[in-house]
Coordinates of C-alpha atoms in Angstrom, one line a residue:
M1 CA 243.1 -19.3 76.1
F2 CA 240.1 -17.4 77.9
D3 CA 240.7 -13.8 77.0
W4 CA 238.8 -11.3 79.6
K5 CA 238.9 -8.5 76.8
E6 CA 236.8 -10.6 74.3
F7 CA 234.6 -11.7 77.4
D8 CA 233.8 -7.9 77.7
K9 CA 233.1 -7.2 74.3
T10 CA 230.5 -9.8 74.1
K11 CA 229.3 -8.8 77.4
H12 CA 228.4 -5.1 76.3
I13 CA 226.5 -6.8 73.4
F14 CA 224.6 -9.1 75.5
S15 CA 223.6 -5.6 78.3
H16 CA 221.4 -4.2 75.5
A17 CA 219.0 -6.9 75.9
G18 CA 218.6 -5.2 79.2
P19 CA 219.3 -5.7 83.2
S20 CA 216.4 -8.0 83.6
L21 CA 217.6 -10.6 80.7
Y22 CA 221.3 -10.8 81.0
R23 CA 224.0 -11.3 83.8
E24 CA 227.4 -12.7 84.2
E25 CA 228.3 -15.6 86.6
W26 CA 231.4 -16.8 87.1
G27 CA 232.7 -15.7 83.9
Q28 CA 229.8 -17.1 81.7
H29 CA 227.2 -15.3 80.0
K30 CA 223.5 -16.0 81.4
I31 CA 220.3 -14.6 79.9
D32 CA 217.0 -15.2 80.8
I33 CA 213.9 -16.2 78.2
R34 CA 210.6 -17.7 77.3
P35 CA 210.0 -20.3 74.8
V36 CA 208.7 -17.6 72.2
D37 CA 212.0 -16.4 72.1
L38 CA 213.9 -20.0 71.9
I39 CA 214.9 -20.1 68.3
R40 CA 215.5 -16.6 67.8
W41 CA 218.3 -16.6 70.4
I42 CA 219.7 -19.8 69.4
D43 CA 219.7 -18.4 65.8
L44 CA 221.5 -15.2 66.5
L45 CA 223.9 -17.0 69.4
K46 CA 225.2 -19.8 66.6
E47 CA 225.0 -18.1 63.1
D48 CA 226.1 -14.4 64.3
L49 CA 228.4 -14.9 67.6
D50 CA 229.9 -18.6 66.8
Y51 CA 228.5 -20.2 69.4
L52 CA 228.7 -23.4 67.2
S53 CA 228.6 -26.2 70.3
L54 CA 226.2 -27.2 72.2
V55 CA 227.7 -28.6 75.5
D56 CA 224.7 -29.8 77.2
I57 CA 221.1 -29.0 78.3
V58 CA 219.6 -29.5 81.8
A59 CA 216.1 -29.0 83.5
V60 CA 215.0 -28.2 86.9
D61 CA 211.5 -28.8 88.4
R62 CA 211.4 -25.3 90.5
R63 CA 208.2 -25.8 92.0
S64 CA 208.8 -26.7 95.2
L65 CA 211.8 -24.3 95.6
P66 CA 211.7 -20.5 96.7
V67 CA 209.9 -18.3 94.3
F68 CA 211.1 -18.1 91.0
G69 CA 209.2 -15.9 88.9
G70 CA 205.9 -18.2 89.1
F71 CA 207.5 -20.9 86.4
D72 CA 207.2 -24.4 86.8
F73 CA 210.6 -25.4 85.1
E74 CA 213.9 -24.1 84.0
V75 CA 215.8 -25.4 81.1
V76 CA 219.1 -24.7 80.5
Y77 CA 220.9 -24.6 76.9
H78 CA 224.8 -24.7 77.7
L79 CA 226.6 -23.0 74.7
L80 CA 230.7 -22.8 74.0
N81 CA 232.4 -20.3 71.6
M82 CA 235.5 -22.4 70.8
G83 CA 237.4 -19.3 69.1
T84 CA 237.1 -16.9 72.2
H85 CA 236.6 -20.0 74.6
Q86 CA 233.2 -18.1 76.2
R87 CA 230.5 -20.2 77.5
L88 CA 226.9 -19.1 77.5
N89 CA 223.6 -20.2 79.1
L90 CA 220.3 -19.8 77.8
H91 CA 217.9 -19.9 80.8
L92 CA 214.2 -20.8 79.8
H93 CA 211.6 -20.6 82.0
V94 CA 208.5 -22.8 81.4
N95 CA 205.4 -24.0 82.6
T96 CA 204.4 -27.4 82.9
S97 CA 201.4 -27.1 80.1
E98 CA 203.8 -24.9 77.5
M99 CA 205.7 -26.5 74.5
I100 CA 209.1 -25.8 73.9
P101 CA 210.6 -25.8 70.6
S102 CA 213.3 -28.1 69.8
I103 CA 216.3 -26.8 68.5
M104 CA 217.5 -30.0 66.2
G105 CA 217.6 -27.7 63.5
F106 CA 220.5 -25.9 64.6
F107 CA 222.3 -28.6 66.9
P108 CA 221.5 -32.2 65.7
N109 CA 223.5 -33.6 69.4
S110 CA 219.9 -32.1 71.1
E111 CA 217.8 -34.8 70.2
W112 CA 219.0 -37.3 72.9
M113 CA 219.4 -34.2 75.4
E114 CA 215.6 -33.3 74.8
R115 CA 214.9 -36.8 74.9
E116 CA 216.4 -37.2 78.3
Q117 CA 214.3 -34.1 79.8
V118 CA 211.2 -35.2 78.4
E119 CA 211.2 -38.9 80.4
M120 CA 212.7 -37.4 83.2
L121 CA 210.6 -34.3 83.5
G122 CA 208.0 -34.5 81.8
L123 CA 208.6 -31.8 79.8
N124 CA 206.9 -31.2 76.1
F125 CA 209.3 -30.3 73.1
S126 CA 207.9 -29.7 69.9
N127 CA 209.6 -33.2 67.9
H128 CA 207.7 -35.3 70.3
P129 CA 210.8 -37.5 71.2
Q130 CA 210.7 -41.3 72.0
A131 CA 212.0 -42.8 75.2
L132 CA 215.7 -42.9 75.5
L133 CA 217.0 -44.5 79.0
L134 CA 213.5 -45.4 80.5
P135 CA 210.9 -47.7 79.1
A136 CA 208.5 -46.0 76.8
N137 CA 205.3 -44.5 78.1
Q138 CA 206.2 -44.2 81.7
K139 CA 204.9 -41.9 83.3
N140 CA 207.2 -41.6 87.0
F141 CA 209.3 -38.8 85.4
P142 CA 211.7 -39.5 88.4
L143 CA 213.4 -35.9 88.6
K144 CA 210.4 -34.1 89.5
K145 CA 210.3 -33.1 93.1
D146 CA 207.2 -34.8 93.6
A147 CA 207.7 -38.0 92.2
Q148 CA 206.8 -41.2 93.3
I149 CA 209.1 -44.0 91.7
K150 CA 206.8 -47.0 90.8
D151 CA 208.0 -50.3 89.1
W152 CA 207.6 -50.4 85.3
G153 CA 207.4 -52.7 82.9
L154 CA 210.5 -53.5 80.4
D155 CA 209.8 -53.0 76.2
S156 CA 209.8 -55.5 74.2
P157 CA 213.1 -55.3 71.5
P158 CA 211.8 -53.1 68.8
E159 CA 211.3 -54.7 65.1
L160 CA 213.8 -54.5 62.7
P161 CA 213.0 -51.9 60.0
R162 CA 211.0 -53.0 57.0
L163 CA 212.8 -52.6 53.6
K164 CA 211.0 -50.9 50.9
K165 CA 210.5 -52.9 47.4
N166 CA 209.7 -51.9 44.2
P167 CA 206.1 -53.4 43.7
N168 CA 205.8 -53.1 40.0
K169 CA 207.9 -56.5 38.9
S170 CA 208.6 -55.5 35.6
E171 CA 210.8 -52.2 36.9
T172 CA 214.2 -52.5 38.3
P173 CA 214.3 -53.2 41.8
Y174 CA 215.4 -50.4 44.5
A175 CA 218.6 -50.4 45.6
E176 CA 217.4 -50.9 49.2
E177 CA 216.1 -54.0 48.1
A178 CA 219.9 -55.4 48.4
Y179 CA 219.8 -53.8 51.9
V180 CA 220.1 -56.2 55.3
W181 CA 219.3 -55.2 59.0
E182 CA 221.1 -57.1 61.6
R183 CA 220.8 -56.7 65.3
F184 CA 223.4 -56.6 67.8
G185 CA 222.3 -57.4 71.3
I186 CA 224.0 -56.1 74.7
L187 CA 226.3 -59.2 74.8
S188 CA 227.5 -59.1 70.9
P189 CA 230.9 -58.1 71.0
E190 CA 230.7 -55.5 67.9
T191 CA 228.8 -53.5 70.9
L192 CA 231.7 -53.8 73.6
G193 CA 228.7 -54.6 76.3
N194 CA 227.6 -50.6 75.5
F195 CA 223.9 -50.7 73.9
E196 CA 221.8 -52.3 71.6
W197 CA 222.5 -51.9 68.2
M198 CA 220.4 -52.6 64.8
V199 CA 222.9 -51.9 61.7
C200 CA 221.8 -51.9 57.8
F201 CA 224.5 -53.0 55.7
D202 CA 224.0 -52.7 51.6
P203 CA 224.6 -55.7 52.4
V204 CA 228.4 -55.3 53.0
N205 CA 229.0 -51.8 54.2
V206 CA 226.8 -50.0 57.1
V207 CA 224.5 -47.2 55.5
E208 CA 222.5 -46.5 58.7
S209 CA 222.4 -47.8 62.6
S210 CA 220.4 -46.9 65.5
L211 CA 221.0 -47.2 69.4
R212 CA 219.2 -48.3 72.2
I213 CA 220.9 -47.0 75.5
G214 CA 219.6 -47.4 79.0
F215 CA 220.6 -51.0 79.7
H216 CA 223.1 -49.8 82.5
H217 CA 220.8 -47.0 83.8
Q218 CA 221.6 -46.2 87.7
G219 CA 219.6 -43.2 88.5
F220 CA 222.9 -41.7 89.2
E221 CA 221.8 -38.0 89.1
K222 CA 218.6 -38.7 91.1
L223 CA 220.9 -40.8 93.4
I224 CA 223.0 -37.6 94.3
E225 CA 220.6 -35.1 94.6
N226 CA 219.4 -35.8 98.1
K227 CA 223.4 -36.7 99.2
E228 CA 225.7 -34.3 100.8
W229 CA 228.2 -32.5 98.8
I230 CA 231.3 -34.6 100.3
Q231 CA 229.1 -37.7 99.8
V232 CA 228.6 -37.2 96.0
M233 CA 232.9 -37.2 96.0
Q234 CA 232.9 -40.4 97.0
L235 CA 230.8 -42.0 94.5
A236 CA 231.8 -39.6 91.2
D237 CA 234.4 -42.0 90.3
K238 CA 232.2 -44.6 89.8
L239 CA 231.1 -43.1 86.6
Q240 CA 234.6 -44.0 85.0
P241 CA 236.3 -46.7 87.0
G242 CA 238.9 -47.0 84.4
A243 CA 239.8 -42.8 84.6
A244 CA 239.5 -42.4 88.3
P245 CA 239.9 -40.0 90.0
T246 CA 238.8 -37.2 87.2
Y247 CA 235.3 -37.1 87.9
S248 CA 236.0 -36.6 91.6
I249 CA 238.6 -34.0 90.9
A250 CA 235.5 -32.5 88.6
W251 CA 233.2 -32.3 91.3
A252 CA 236.1 -31.1 93.9
K253 CA 236.6 -28.2 91.5
N254 CA 233.3 -27.4 90.7
L255 CA 232.7 -26.7 95.0
E256 CA 236.1 -25.0 95.2
D257 CA 235.7 -22.4 92.6
M258 CA 232.1 -21.9 94.0
L259 CA 233.4 -21.6 97.2
R260 CA 236.7 -19.7 96.3
I261 CA 238.6 -22.3 98.7
K262 CA 242.2 -21.7 98.0
L263 CA 244.2 -24.8 97.0
P264 CA 247.7 -25.4 98.6
E265 CA 250.2 -25.3 95.3
R266 CA 251.3 -28.8 96.4
T267 CA 247.1 -30.2 95.9
Q268 CA 247.3 -28.8 92.4
A269 CA 250.6 -30.5 91.3
I270 CA 249.6 -33.6 92.7
R271 CA 245.8 -33.5 91.2
I272 CA 247.5 -32.3 87.8
V273 CA 249.8 -35.7 88.1
M274 CA 246.9 -37.9 89.3
L275 CA 244.6 -36.5 86.1
E276 CA 247.1 -37.6 83.7
L277 CA 248.0 -40.9 85.1
A278 CA 244.2 -41.6 84.8
R279 CA 244.6 -40.4 81.1
V280 CA 247.5 -42.3 80.5
A281 CA 245.6 -45.5 81.7
E282 CA 242.5 -44.8 79.9
H283 CA 244.5 -44.3 76.6
L284 CA 246.3 -47.7 77.1
T285 CA 242.9 -49.6 77.8
V286 CA 241.3 -47.9 74.7
M287 CA 244.5 -48.7 72.4
A288 CA 244.4 -52.1 73.7
E289 CA 240.8 -52.7 72.8
I290 CA 241.3 -51.2 69.2
T291 CA 244.3 -53.5 68.9
K292 CA 242.5 -56.5 70.1
A293 CA 239.4 -55.9 67.8
A294 CA 242.0 -55.6 65.1
G295 CA 243.3 -58.7 65.4
H296 CA 246.9 -58.3 67.0
D297 CA 248.2 -59.7 69.7
E298 CA 250.2 -56.5 70.4
F299 CA 247.0 -56.0 73.3
K300 CA 248.7 -57.7 75.6
H301 CA 251.7 -55.5 75.8
Y302 CA 249.5 -52.4 76.4
V303 CA 247.5 -54.2 78.8
N304 CA 250.9 -55.0 81.0
A305 CA 251.6 -51.0 80.3
R306 CA 248.5 -50.0 81.7
E307 CA 249.0 -52.5 84.9
K308 CA 252.5 -50.8 85.6
V309 CA 250.4 -47.4 85.6
Y310 CA 247.7 -49.0 88.1
E311 CA 250.7 -50.0 90.1
L312 CA 251.5 -46.1 91.0
F313 CA 248.0 -45.7 91.7
E314 CA 248.3 -48.4 94.2
K315 CA 251.4 -47.5 95.6
Y316 CA 249.8 -44.1 96.5
C317 CA 246.3 -44.6 97.7
G318 CA 246.2 -48.4 97.9
Q319 CA 243.6 -48.8 95.0
R320 CA 244.7 -49.7 91.6
Q321 CA 242.3 -47.3 90.0
G322 CA 242.8 -44.2 92.3
F323 CA 239.3 -44.0 93.8
S324 CA 238.6 -41.7 97.0
I325 CA 241.8 -39.6 97.2
V326 CA 240.4 -36.1 96.6
K327 CA 239.3 -34.4 100.0
L328 CA 237.1 -30.7 99.4
G329 CA 240.1 -28.4 99.9
G330 CA 242.9 -30.8 99.0
L331 CA 243.9 -34.4 99.2
K332 CA 243.5 -37.2 101.6
E333 CA 247.4 -38.5 101.3
D334 CA 250.7 -36.8 99.9
L335 CA 252.7 -39.0 97.6
P336 CA 254.7 -41.6 99.9
H337 CA 257.9 -41.6 100.1
G338 CA 259.6 -43.5 97.2
W339 CA 256.7 -42.6 95.1
I340 CA 258.5 -40.4 92.1
A341 CA 261.5 -42.6 92.5
E342 CA 258.6 -45.2 91.3
Y343 CA 257.1 -43.1 88.9
Q344 CA 260.5 -42.5 87.2
S345 CA 260.9 -46.3 87.1
V346 CA 257.3 -46.2 85.1
A347 CA 257.9 -43.9 83.1
D348 CA 261.0 -45.2 81.5
I349 CA 259.4 -48.5 80.6
L350 CA 256.6 -46.8 79.3
N351 CA 258.9 -44.5 77.0
K352 CA 260.7 -47.4 75.4
N353 CA 258.1 -50.3 75.6
L354 CA 255.2 -48.1 73.8
L355 CA 257.5 -47.0 71.0
M356 CA 258.6 -50.7 70.3
I357 CA 254.7 -51.9 70.3
H358 CA 253.9 -48.6 68.0
K359 CA 256.6 -49.7 65.7
S360 CA 255.5 -53.5 65.7
L361 CA 251.8 -52.3 64.9
M362 CA 252.9 -49.7 62.4
S363 CA 255.1 -52.2 60.3
Q364 CA 251.8 -54.1 59.5
R365 CA 249.8 -52.4 56.7
R366 CA 246.8 -54.7 57.9
F367 CA 246.7 -52.7 60.8
R368 CA 246.3 -49.5 59.5
E369 CA 244.0 -50.6 56.4
H370 CA 241.7 -52.1 59.0
L371 CA 241.5 -48.8 60.7
E372 CA 242.0 -46.3 58.3
V373 CA 238.1 -46.3 57.2
S374 CA 235.0 -44.1 57.7
P375 CA 236.5 -40.3 57.5
V376 CA 234.7 -37.8 59.8
N377 CA 235.2 -34.3 59.3
A378 CA 235.1 -31.4 61.7
Q379 CA 231.8 -29.9 60.9
T380 CA 230.7 -33.5 61.6
V381 CA 232.1 -33.5 65.0
L382 CA 231.0 -30.1 65.8
G383 CA 227.6 -30.3 64.9
W384 CA 227.2 -33.4 66.9
G385 CA 228.9 -32.0 69.9
V386 CA 231.7 -34.5 70.2
S387 CA 235.0 -33.5 72.6
G388 CA 238.3 -34.8 73.2
P389 CA 240.7 -37.4 71.2
A390 CA 237.5 -38.2 68.6
M391 CA 237.3 -34.3 68.1
R392 CA 240.8 -33.6 67.7
A393 CA 240.9 -36.7 65.2
S394 CA 239.2 -34.5 62.9
G395 CA 241.2 -31.6 63.0
L396 CA 239.6 -29.1 65.6
N397 CA 242.4 -27.9 67.8
F398 CA 240.8 -27.9 71.2
D399 CA 241.5 -28.8 74.6
L400 CA 240.4 -27.4 78.2
R401 CA 243.7 -27.6 79.6
K402 CA 244.7 -25.2 77.1
S403 CA 241.7 -23.2 76.4
Q404 CA 240.6 -22.8 80.1
P405 CA 243.4 -24.2 82.2
F406 CA 243.2 -24.5 85.7
Y407 CA 245.7 -25.2 88.6
F408 CA 249.2 -24.9 86.8
Y409 CA 248.2 -26.1 83.4
Q410 CA 249.0 -22.7 82.0
D411 CA 252.9 -22.8 83.1
I412 CA 253.3 -26.4 81.6
D413 CA 254.9 -26.6 78.2
F414 CA 253.1 -29.6 76.1
D415 CA 251.6 -30.0 72.7
I416 CA 247.5 -30.9 71.8
P417 CA 248.0 -33.4 68.8
V418 CA 245.4 -33.4 66.0
G419 CA 244.9 -35.5 63.4
I420 CA 243.4 -34.6 59.9
Y421 CA 240.7 -37.3 58.3
G422 CA 238.9 -37.9 61.9
T423 CA 239.0 -42.3 61.1
A424 CA 239.9 -44.6 64.0
Y425 CA 243.2 -44.7 62.6
D426 CA 243.7 -41.0 63.8
R427 CA 241.9 -41.3 66.7
Y428 CA 244.7 -44.3 67.7
L429 CA 247.4 -42.2 66.7
I430 CA 245.7 -39.1 68.9
R431 CA 245.5 -41.2 72.2
F432 CA 249.1 -42.6 71.6
E433 CA 250.8 -38.9 71.3
E434 CA 248.5 -38.0 74.2
I435 CA 250.5 -40.5 76.6
F436 CA 253.7 -38.9 75.9
Q437 CA 252.1 -35.4 76.4
S438 CA 250.7 -36.7 79.3
L439 CA 254.3 -38.2 80.7
R440 CA 255.7 -34.9 79.9
I441 CA 253.4 -33.0 82.0
I442 CA 253.8 -35.1 85.0
T443 CA 257.6 -35.3 84.7
Q444 CA 257.5 -31.1 84.5
V445 CA 255.1 -31.1 87.3
I446 CA 257.1 -33.4 89.8
D447 CA 260.7 -32.0 88.7
N448 CA 259.0 -28.7 90.3
L449 CA 256.9 -30.2 93.5
P450 CA 256.1 -27.3 95.5
L451 CA 256.5 -27.9 98.9
G452 CA 253.7 -27.7 101.9
E453 CA 250.5 -29.2 103.0
V454 CA 248.2 -31.1 100.4
I455 CA 244.8 -29.7 102.1
N456 CA 243.5 -26.5 103.1
P457 CA 244.0 -26.0 107.0
L458 CA 240.0 -24.6 107.3
Y459 CA 238.8 -28.1 105.3
D460 CA 241.1 -30.7 107.3
L461 CA 238.0 -31.5 109.5
P462 CA 236.3 -34.7 110.2
Y463 CA 233.2 -35.2 108.3
T464 CA 230.9 -33.8 110.7
E465 CA 232.8 -30.9 112.1
L466 CA 233.5 -29.9 108.2
R467 CA 229.6 -30.0 107.4
E468 CA 229.0 -27.8 110.1
Y469 CA 231.9 -25.4 109.0
M470 CA 230.8 -25.6 105.5
R471 CA 226.9 -24.2 106.7
T472 CA 228.7 -21.1 108.1
Q473 CA 230.3 -20.2 104.7
E474 CA 228.3 -17.8 102.5
V475 CA 227.2 -20.2 99.3
P476 CA 226.2 -18.3 95.7
R477 CA 222.7 -19.7 94.9
G478 CA 221.9 -20.3 91.1
W479 CA 223.4 -22.6 88.8
H480 CA 227.3 -23.3 88.6
Y481 CA 229.0 -24.9 86.0
S482 CA 233.0 -26.4 86.0
G483 CA 234.4 -28.9 83.7
L484 CA 237.6 -30.5 82.9
E485 CA 239.3 -32.6 80.0
S486 CA 238.6 -36.0 80.8
P487 CA 241.0 -38.5 78.7
N488 CA 237.6 -39.1 76.4
G489 CA 236.2 -35.3 76.3
E490 CA 234.9 -32.8 78.1
A491 CA 233.7 -34.1 81.7
G492 CA 231.9 -31.7 84.6
F493 CA 229.0 -31.0 86.7
F494 CA 225.9 -28.7 86.6
H495 CA 224.9 -27.4 89.9
L496 CA 221.9 -25.8 91.2
V497 CA 222.4 -24.5 94.5
G498 CA 219.4 -23.6 96.7
E499 CA 218.5 -22.5 99.8
D500 CA 221.0 -23.7 103.5
F501 CA 223.4 -25.7 101.0
Q502 CA 220.6 -27.9 99.4
T503 CA 221.5 -29.2 96.2
S504 CA 218.4 -28.7 93.5
R505 CA 220.0 -30.7 90.9
I506 CA 222.9 -31.9 89.6
K507 CA 223.7 -32.8 86.0
I508 CA 226.6 -35.0 84.6
K509 CA 228.4 -33.8 81.4
S510 CA 229.9 -36.9 80.3
P511 CA 231.7 -37.6 76.8
S512 CA 230.4 -41.0 76.2
F513 CA 226.8 -40.1 75.9
T514 CA 227.9 -37.3 73.1
L515 CA 229.8 -40.2 72.0
A516 CA 227.0 -42.8 71.7
Q517 CA 224.7 -40.5 70.0
A518 CA 227.2 -39.5 67.3
V519 CA 228.2 -43.4 66.5
P520 CA 226.3 -43.4 63.1
Q521 CA 228.3 -40.7 62.1
F522 CA 231.8 -42.3 63.0
L523 CA 230.6 -45.7 61.5
K524 CA 229.3 -45.1 57.9
G525 CA 230.5 -47.1 55.4
L526 CA 232.6 -49.7 57.7
N527 CA 232.3 -53.2 56.8
K528 CA 231.2 -56.1 59.6
K529 CA 235.2 -56.8 60.3
Q530 CA 235.5 -53.4 60.8
L531 CA 233.0 -52.4 63.5
R532 CA 234.4 -53.3 66.5
A533 CA 237.9 -52.1 66.4
S534 CA 236.4 -48.6 65.2
L535 CA 233.3 -48.2 67.8
A536 CA 236.6 -49.3 70.3
S537 CA 238.3 -46.2 68.9
L538 CA 235.7 -43.9 70.8
G539 CA 236.1 -45.1 74.1
I540 CA 232.2 -45.0 74.9
R541 CA 231.9 -46.2 79.1
H542 CA 228.5 -47.4 79.7
F543 CA 228.4 -45.9 83.0
E544 CA 229.3 -42.6 81.7
M545 CA 226.6 -43.0 78.8
D546 CA 223.7 -44.2 81.3
R547 CA 224.1 -41.8 83.9

């Protein structure tokens, strides 16, 4: 859990950098630097101070914003120390013509993050990254403040890499000459509809692969940049419909922390219940996908179990996936009469039936052998910034509900399942056990459900009145980040607030983006029949990935 004494020790170390460089805001360290100092700071933070995880990189065009030291862009590197649970932001100030050193040598997962900033803002990184979400050679740079979005042509599919051959026929052929490259399109069963995938087999097992994403890119971050804060809340759950209302709660939490809005205790309790129900529903979906991909009919029973959870959402809000239940400062509705009894009935069914399904699968050696392949160690998942069940399956015990608890999580008794080998089988077991831990959490919350209102009275206003009331509040300017533990990993929002409640930048931190980048690490050594089940175990969701 977060320790303020450890935070103060680190703060004392950074304070020697000088008041013009270091500041502390919202329990996070913030350091202002220039490109020439970036590598030195990254090396210090990772090697000496154990900031081993790069959470995200976010950049913003500040030329049209209030005076900002005369620099054109700001690039923020968000780092996490998992041992002390401290977060640090390096604020890099850079001009258009300046080169930004790549940090791929320290954090391999920074590659896609840097590529994203290049094509969205036209920044210059030393590694000359290729296009990621948008077509190559486009010059629109949509997140620039003066961007004029125009039509652009589509890229032609890349050619499959050519294999090296030994030109001397009298010598032994290269081992690579037996390799076979195969392309899986966006509609191929192997990709689960997420991306285009080129895979090299040896010729049986995977030795190398590369992904092309961007097929589902909706420009969500550009869309919400010009929306009012309350409007963003209604759109956020579209990022992950199967785990709604995770993202709307994450956005509400960001605003409520920033504005110091006090939530009623009943609101906090019900939000925990809905977050855990969303976790159960998403885990059941992923387990159904794993089981179906492995060729077992038990997936139908997991789907039926998920429908029971969706029925609970429907009885609460009228929709089967928990959309639009969150309001700033509270919830739209209280739990309806009889909902708790309905939940207890569903929980009893899940506890009984899931164990039966699980025992049926465990009794089949073919199921285990299909998934007990391609182990991934803790060092790999840490280096690639993976979070959630995929990280815990490799032996890292880290969950934001424990390390940085919010609402009542610190008062709830539950365990964090941790795996050993990091295989798809471990990921399946982690999700299976987390379902029972979520039911355990919900039961404790319901047994001690506080009385009272479900929204702060100051924010229980019609939309127009609420908008005017918020404009009277004192809003701290600058960057603010808060995240929570979503079913597939850490999810949150980087939010840059300017003058008069204007949002200068909103960056979405999603687990699927990082998981997609790490796919080649997770699926090495698999044969073609094993690809689909192992990929399903990661829980990648395309709208999260292509934000």
